[in-house]
CSV table of C-alpha atoms and ligand atoms in Angstrom, one decimal:
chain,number,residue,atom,x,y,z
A,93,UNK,CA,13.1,-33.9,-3.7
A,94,UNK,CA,10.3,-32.1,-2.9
A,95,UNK,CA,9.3,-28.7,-5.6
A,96,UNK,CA,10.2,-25.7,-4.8
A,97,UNK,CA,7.0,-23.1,-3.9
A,98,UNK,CA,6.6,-20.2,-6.3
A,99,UNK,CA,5.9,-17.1,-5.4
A,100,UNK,CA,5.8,-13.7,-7.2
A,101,UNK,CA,4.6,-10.1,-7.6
A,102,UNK,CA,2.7,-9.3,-10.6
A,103,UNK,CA,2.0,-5.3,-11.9
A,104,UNK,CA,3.6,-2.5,-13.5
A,105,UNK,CA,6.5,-1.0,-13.7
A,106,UNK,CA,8.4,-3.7,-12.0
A,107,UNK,CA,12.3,-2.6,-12.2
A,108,UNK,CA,12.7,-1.1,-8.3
A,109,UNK,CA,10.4,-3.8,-6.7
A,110,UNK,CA,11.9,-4.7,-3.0
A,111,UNK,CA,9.1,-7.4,-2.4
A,112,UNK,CA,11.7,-10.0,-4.0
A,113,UNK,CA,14.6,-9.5,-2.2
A,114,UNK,CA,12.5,-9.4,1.2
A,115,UNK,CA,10.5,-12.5,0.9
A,116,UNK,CA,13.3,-14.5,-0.2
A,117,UNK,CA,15.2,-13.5,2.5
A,118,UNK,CA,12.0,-14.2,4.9
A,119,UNK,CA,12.1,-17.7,2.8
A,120,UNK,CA,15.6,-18.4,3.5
A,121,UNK,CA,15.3,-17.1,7.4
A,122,UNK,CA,12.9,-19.9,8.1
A,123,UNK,CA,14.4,-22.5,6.0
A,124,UNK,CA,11.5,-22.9,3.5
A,125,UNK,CA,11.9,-24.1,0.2
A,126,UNK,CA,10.3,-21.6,-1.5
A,127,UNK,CA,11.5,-18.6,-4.1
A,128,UNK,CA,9.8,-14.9,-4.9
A,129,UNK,CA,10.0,-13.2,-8.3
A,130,UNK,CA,9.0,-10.3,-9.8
A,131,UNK,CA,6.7,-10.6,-12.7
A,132,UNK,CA,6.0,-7.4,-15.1
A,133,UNK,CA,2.3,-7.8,-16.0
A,134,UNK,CA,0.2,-4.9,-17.8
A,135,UNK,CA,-4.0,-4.3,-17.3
A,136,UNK,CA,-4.3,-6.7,-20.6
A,137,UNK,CA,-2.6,-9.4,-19.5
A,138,UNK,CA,-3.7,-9.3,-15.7
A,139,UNK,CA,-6.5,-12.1,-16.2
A,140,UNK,CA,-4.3,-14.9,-17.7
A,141,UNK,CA,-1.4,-13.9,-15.8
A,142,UNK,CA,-3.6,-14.7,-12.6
A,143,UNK,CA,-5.0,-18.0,-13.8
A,144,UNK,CA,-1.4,-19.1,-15.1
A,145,UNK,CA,-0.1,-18.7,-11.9
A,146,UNK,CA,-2.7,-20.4,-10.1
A,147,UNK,CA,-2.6,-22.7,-13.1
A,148,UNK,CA,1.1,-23.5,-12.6
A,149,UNK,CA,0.7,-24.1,-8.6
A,150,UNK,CA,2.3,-21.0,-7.5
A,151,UNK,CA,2.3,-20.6,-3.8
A,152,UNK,CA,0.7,-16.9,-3.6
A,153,UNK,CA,0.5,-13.4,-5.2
A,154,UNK,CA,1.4,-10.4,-4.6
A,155,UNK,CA,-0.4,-7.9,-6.8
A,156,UNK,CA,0.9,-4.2,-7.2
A,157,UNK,CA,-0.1,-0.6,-9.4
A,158,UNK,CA,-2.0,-0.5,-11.5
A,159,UNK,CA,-3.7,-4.1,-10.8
A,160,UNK,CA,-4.9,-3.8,-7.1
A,161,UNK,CA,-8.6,-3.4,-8.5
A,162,UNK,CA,-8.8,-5.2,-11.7
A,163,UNK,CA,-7.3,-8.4,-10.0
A,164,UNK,CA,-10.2,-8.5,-7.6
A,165,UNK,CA,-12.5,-10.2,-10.4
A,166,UNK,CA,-9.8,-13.0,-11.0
A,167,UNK,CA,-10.1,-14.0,-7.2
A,168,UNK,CA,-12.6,-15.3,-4.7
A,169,UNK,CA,-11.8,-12.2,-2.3
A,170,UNK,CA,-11.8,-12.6,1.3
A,171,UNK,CA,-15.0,-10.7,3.1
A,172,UNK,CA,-13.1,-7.7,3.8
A,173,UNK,CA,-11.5,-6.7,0.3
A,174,UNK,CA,-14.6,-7.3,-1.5
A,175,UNK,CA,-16.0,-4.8,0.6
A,176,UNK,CA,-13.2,-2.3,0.1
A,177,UNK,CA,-12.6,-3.5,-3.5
A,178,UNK,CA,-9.2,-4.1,-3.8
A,179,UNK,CA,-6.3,-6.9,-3.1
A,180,UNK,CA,-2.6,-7.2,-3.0
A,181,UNK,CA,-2.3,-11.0,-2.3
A,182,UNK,CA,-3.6,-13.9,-3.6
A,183,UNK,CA,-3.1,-17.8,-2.3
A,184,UNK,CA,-2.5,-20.9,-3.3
A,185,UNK,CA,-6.1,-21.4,-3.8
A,186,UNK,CA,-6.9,-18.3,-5.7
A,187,UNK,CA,-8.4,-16.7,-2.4
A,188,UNK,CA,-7.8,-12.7,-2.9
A,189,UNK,CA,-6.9,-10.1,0.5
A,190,UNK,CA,-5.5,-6.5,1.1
A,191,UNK,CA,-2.7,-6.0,3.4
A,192,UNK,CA,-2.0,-2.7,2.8
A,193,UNK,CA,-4.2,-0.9,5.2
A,194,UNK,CA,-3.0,-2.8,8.3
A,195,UNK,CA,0.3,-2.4,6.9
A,196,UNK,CA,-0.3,1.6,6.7
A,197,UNK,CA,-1.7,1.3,10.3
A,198,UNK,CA,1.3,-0.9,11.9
A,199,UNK,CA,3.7,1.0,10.4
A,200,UNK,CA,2.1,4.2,12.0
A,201,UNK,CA,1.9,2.7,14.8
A,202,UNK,CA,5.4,1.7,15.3
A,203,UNK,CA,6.2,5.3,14.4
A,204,UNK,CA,4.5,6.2,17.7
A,205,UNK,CA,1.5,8.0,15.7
A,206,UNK,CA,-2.1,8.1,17.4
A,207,UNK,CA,-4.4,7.3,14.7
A,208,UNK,CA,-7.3,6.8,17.0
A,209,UNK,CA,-8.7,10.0,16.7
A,210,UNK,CA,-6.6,11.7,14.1
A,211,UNK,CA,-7.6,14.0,11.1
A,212,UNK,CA,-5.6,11.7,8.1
A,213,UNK,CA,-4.9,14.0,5.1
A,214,UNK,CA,-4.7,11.0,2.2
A,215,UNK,CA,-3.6,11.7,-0.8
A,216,UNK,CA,-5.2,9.3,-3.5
A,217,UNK,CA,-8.0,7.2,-4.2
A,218,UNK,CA,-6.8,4.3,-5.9
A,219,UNK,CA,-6.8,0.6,-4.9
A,220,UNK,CA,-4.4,1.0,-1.9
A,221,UNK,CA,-5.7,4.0,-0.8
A,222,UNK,CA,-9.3,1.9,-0.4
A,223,UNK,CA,-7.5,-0.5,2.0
A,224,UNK,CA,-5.7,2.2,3.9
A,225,UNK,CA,-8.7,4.5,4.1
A,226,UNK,CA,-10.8,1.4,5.3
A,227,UNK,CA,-7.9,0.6,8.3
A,228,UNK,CA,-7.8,4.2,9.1
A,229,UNK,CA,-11.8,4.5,9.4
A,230,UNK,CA,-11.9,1.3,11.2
A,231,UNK,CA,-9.6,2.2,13.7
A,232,UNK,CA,-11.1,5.3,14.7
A,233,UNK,CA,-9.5,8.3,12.6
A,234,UNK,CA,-11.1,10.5,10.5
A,235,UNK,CA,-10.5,10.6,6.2
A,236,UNK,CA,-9.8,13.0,4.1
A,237,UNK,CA,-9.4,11.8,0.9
A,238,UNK,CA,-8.0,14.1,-2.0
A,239,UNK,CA,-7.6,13.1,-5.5
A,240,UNK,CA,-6.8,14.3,-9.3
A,241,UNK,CA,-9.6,12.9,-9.9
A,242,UNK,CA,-12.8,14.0,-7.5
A,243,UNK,CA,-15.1,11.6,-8.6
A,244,UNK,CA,-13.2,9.2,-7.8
A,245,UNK,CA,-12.7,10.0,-3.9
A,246,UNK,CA,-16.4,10.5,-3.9
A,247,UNK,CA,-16.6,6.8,-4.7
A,248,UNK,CA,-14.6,5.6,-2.7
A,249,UNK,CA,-16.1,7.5,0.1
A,250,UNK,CA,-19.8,6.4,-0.8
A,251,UNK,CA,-18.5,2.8,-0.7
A,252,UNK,CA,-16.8,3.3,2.5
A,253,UNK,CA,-20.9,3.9,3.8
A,254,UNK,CA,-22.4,1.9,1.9
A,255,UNK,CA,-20.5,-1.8,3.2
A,256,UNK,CA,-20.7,0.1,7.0
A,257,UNK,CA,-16.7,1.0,7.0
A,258,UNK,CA,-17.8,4.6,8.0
A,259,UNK,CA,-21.0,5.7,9.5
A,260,UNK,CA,-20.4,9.1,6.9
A,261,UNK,CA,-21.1,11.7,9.7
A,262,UNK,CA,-18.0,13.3,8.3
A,263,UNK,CA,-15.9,10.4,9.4
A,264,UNK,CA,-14.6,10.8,5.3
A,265,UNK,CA,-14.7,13.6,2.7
A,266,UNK,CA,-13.5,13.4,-0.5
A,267,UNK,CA,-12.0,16.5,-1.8
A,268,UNK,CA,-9.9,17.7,-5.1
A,269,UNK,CA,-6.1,18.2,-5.0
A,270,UNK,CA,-7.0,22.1,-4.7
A,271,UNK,CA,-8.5,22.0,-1.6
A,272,UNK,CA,-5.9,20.4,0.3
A,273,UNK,CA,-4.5,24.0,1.7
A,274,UNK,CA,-7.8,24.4,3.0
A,275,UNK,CA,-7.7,21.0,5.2
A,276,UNK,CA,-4.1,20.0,5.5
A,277,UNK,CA,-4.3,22.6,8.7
A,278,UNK,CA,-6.3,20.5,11.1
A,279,UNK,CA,-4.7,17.4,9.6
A,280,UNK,CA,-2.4,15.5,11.7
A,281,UNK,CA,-1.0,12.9,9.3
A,282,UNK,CA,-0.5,13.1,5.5
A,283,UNK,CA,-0.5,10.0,3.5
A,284,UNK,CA,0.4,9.7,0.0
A,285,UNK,CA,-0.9,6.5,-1.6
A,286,UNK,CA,-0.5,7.8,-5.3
A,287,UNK,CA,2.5,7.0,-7.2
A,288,UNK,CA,3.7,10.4,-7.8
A,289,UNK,CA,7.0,10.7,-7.0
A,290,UNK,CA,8.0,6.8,-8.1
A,291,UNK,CA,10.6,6.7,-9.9
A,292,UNK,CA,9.8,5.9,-13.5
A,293,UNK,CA,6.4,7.0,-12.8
A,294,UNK,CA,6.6,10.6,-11.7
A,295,UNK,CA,9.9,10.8,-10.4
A,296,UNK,CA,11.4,14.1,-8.6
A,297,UNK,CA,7.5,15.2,-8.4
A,298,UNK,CA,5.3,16.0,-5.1
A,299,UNK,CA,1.9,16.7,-5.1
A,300,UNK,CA,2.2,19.1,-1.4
A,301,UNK,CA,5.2,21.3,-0.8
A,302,UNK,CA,7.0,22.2,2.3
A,303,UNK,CA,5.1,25.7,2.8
A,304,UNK,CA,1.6,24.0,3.5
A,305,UNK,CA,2.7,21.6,5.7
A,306,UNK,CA,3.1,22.7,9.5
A,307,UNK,CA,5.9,21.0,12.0
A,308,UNK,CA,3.2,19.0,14.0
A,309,UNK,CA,2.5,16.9,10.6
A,310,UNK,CA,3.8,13.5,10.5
A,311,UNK,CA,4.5,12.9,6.8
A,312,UNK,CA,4.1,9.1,5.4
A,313,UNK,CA,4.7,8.6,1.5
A,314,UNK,CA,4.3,4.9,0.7
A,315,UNK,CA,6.3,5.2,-1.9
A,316,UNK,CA,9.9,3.4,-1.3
A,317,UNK,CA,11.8,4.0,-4.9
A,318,UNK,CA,13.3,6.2,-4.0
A,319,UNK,CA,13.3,5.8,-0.6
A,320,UNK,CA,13.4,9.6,0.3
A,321,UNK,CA,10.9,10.9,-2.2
A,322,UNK,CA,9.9,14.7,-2.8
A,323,UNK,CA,7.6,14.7,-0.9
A,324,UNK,CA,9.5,13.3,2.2
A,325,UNK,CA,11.8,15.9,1.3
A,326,UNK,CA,9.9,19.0,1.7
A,327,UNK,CA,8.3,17.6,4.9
A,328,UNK,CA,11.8,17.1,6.1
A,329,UNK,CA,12.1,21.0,4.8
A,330,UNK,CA,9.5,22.0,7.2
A,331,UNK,CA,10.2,20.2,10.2
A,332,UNK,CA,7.8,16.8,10.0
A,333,UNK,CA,8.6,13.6,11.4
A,334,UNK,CA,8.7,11.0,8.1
A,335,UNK,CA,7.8,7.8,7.5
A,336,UNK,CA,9.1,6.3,4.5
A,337,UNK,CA,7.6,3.6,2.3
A,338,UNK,CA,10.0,0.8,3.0
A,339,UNK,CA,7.5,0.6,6.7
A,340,UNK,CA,4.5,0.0,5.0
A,341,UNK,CA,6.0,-2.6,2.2
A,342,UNK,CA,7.6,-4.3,5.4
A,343,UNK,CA,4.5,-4.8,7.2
A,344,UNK,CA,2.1,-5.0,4.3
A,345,UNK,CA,4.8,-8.4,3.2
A,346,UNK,CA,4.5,-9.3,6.7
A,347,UNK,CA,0.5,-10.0,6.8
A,348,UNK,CA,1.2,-11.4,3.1
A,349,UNK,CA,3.4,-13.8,4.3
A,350,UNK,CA,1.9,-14.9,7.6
A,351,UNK,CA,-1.4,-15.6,4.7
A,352,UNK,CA,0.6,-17.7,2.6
A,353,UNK,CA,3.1,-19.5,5.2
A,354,UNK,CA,1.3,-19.3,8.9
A,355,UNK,CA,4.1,-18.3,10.1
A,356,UNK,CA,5.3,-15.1,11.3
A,357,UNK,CA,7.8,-12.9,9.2
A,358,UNK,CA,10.9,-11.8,10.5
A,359,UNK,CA,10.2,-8.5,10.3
A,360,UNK,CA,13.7,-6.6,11.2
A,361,UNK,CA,15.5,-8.4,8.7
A,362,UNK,CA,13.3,-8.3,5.8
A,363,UNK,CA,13.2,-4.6,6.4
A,364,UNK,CA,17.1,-4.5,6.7
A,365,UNK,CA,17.6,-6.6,3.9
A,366,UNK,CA,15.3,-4.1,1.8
A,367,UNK,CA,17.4,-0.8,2.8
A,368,UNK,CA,20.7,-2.6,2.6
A,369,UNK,CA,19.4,-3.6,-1.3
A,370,UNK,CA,18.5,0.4,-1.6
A,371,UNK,CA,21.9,1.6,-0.8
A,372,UNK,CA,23.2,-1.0,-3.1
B,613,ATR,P1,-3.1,1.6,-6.8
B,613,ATR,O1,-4.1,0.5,-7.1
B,613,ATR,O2,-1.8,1.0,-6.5
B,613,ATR,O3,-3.5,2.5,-5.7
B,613,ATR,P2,-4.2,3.2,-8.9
B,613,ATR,O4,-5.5,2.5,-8.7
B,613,ATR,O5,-3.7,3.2,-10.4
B,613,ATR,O6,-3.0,2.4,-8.1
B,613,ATR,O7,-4.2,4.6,-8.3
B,613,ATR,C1,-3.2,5.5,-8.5
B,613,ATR,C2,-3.6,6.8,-7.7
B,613,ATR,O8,-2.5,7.8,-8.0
B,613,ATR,C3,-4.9,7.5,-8.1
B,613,ATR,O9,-5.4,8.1,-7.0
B,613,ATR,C4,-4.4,8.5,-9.2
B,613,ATR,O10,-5.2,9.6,-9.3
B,613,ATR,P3,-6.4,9.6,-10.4
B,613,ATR,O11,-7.5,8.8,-9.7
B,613,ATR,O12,-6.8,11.0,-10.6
B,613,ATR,O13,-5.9,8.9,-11.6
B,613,ATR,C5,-3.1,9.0,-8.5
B,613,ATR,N1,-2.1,9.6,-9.5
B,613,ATR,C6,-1.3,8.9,-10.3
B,613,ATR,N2,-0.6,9.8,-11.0
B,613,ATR,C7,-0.9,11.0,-10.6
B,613,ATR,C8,-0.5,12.4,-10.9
B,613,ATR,N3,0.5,12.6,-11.8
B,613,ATR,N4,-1.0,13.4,-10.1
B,613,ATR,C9,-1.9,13.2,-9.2
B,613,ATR,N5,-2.4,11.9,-8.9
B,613,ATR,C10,-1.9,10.9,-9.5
């Protein structure tokens, strides 16, 4: 009988992951033999846990906070994340990719939203926000990028020039958390790529409240546990269309999937399985 494929997410904290019960239901959808677990793996142990997996034959790798950069040294990365510096999956053969800009841009998209165009407000400069700041740029929006931590959104900026992502005539400014009122005006999207608001991370917290957004705003938090988070909340408060995070894990896993299998994900019910596991 032929061995069952092995597939998993590695990162940290693990206990709300979705990215199980929606793969294995993509698995079982298209009659593939072939199982999805979650594996809860710190910044020490990132390297061998990598390896091991590869190691063991594992079929492919999803990679999560707080690993998205660190991982990229483990892999050969595909052109386009070792420009942007980051992943979220890995193959069979150790090759490393990022999904989650063109997930942040398809689930957008579906929403109806124009990003073409658009002033994106992003909230974080971490290793998704690279990828989703890279899709954004390279499908014609314009980035502003507000962090904690400035330095760090002037990094990711400067590399978003330097490897030709943005041509930098103020297609991307990176800005500190306290100059968001000043931009989120002439914003028409507001991203939040940071994990405030997780639960077990910064639960119940929101880094923009209700009175600075305005009703034309469409509000996307790509966090999913919980699935209405703060910050969804207040934009709900003042009258923004939402996107929650369970559209971006959807069609992130998607483009993971169609990497690892060739084959395209059933979408619908991945995504219904996921919500239908949230309400428990
Ligand atoms: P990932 O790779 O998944 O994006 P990450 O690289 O650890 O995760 O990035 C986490 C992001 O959330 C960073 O932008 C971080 O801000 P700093 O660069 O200042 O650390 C942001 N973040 C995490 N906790 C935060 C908090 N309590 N307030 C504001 N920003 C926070």
């Amino acid at each position: 009988m032929a061995l069952t494929q092995v597939y998993g997410i590695i990162g940290s904290p693990m206990e709300h992951t979705l990215s199980p019960i929606m793969h294995n239901t993509a698995f079982k959808e298209l009659g593939l033999n072939c199982v999805y677990h979650a594996f809860n793996v710190e910044k020490q142990n990132a390297e061998r846990a990598i390896k091991g997996a590869l190691a063991l034959g594992f079929g492919g790798l999803n990679v999560t906070i707080p690993l998205k950069e660190l991982a990229l040294q483990y892999v050969n990365p595909d052109t386009w994340s070792r420009r942007i510096g980051s992943i979220n999956t890995i193959d069979s053969k150790g090759n490393g990719y990022t999904t989650d800009g063109v997930g942040t841009v398809r689930a957008l998209k579906e929403a109806g939203v124009r990003v073409r165009d658009s002033n994106v407000l992003m909230l974080g400069a971490g290793g998704a926000a690279k990828s989703i700041a890279a899709q954004l740029l390279t499908e014609g929006a314009r980035v502003l990028v507000a962090n904690r931590t400035k330095s760090r959104a002037v990094i990711l900026a400067e590399k978003m020039v330097t490897e030709n992502i943005s041509c930098g005539c103020g297609d991307i400014e990176p800005l500190g958390l306290d100059k968001v009122n000043s931009v989120i005006g002439e914003a028409q999207v507001l991203i939040n790529t940071t994990s405030v608001g997780m639960n077990g991370v910064a639960e119940g917290q929101t880094l923009v409240r209700a009175e600075q957004m305005h009703k034309d705003l469409v509000v996307f938090d790509i966090v999913y546990s919980p699935l209405e988070t703060e910050l969804l909340k207040e934009a709900r408060k003042a009258g923004c269309m939402t996107i929650d995070g369970l559209k971006m894990l959807v069609h992130e896993g998607a483009a993971a999937f169609k990497i690892w299998t060739g084959f395209d994900a059933p979408i619908r019910l991945m995504e219904s399985a996921a919500r239908a596991a949230l309400r428990g």
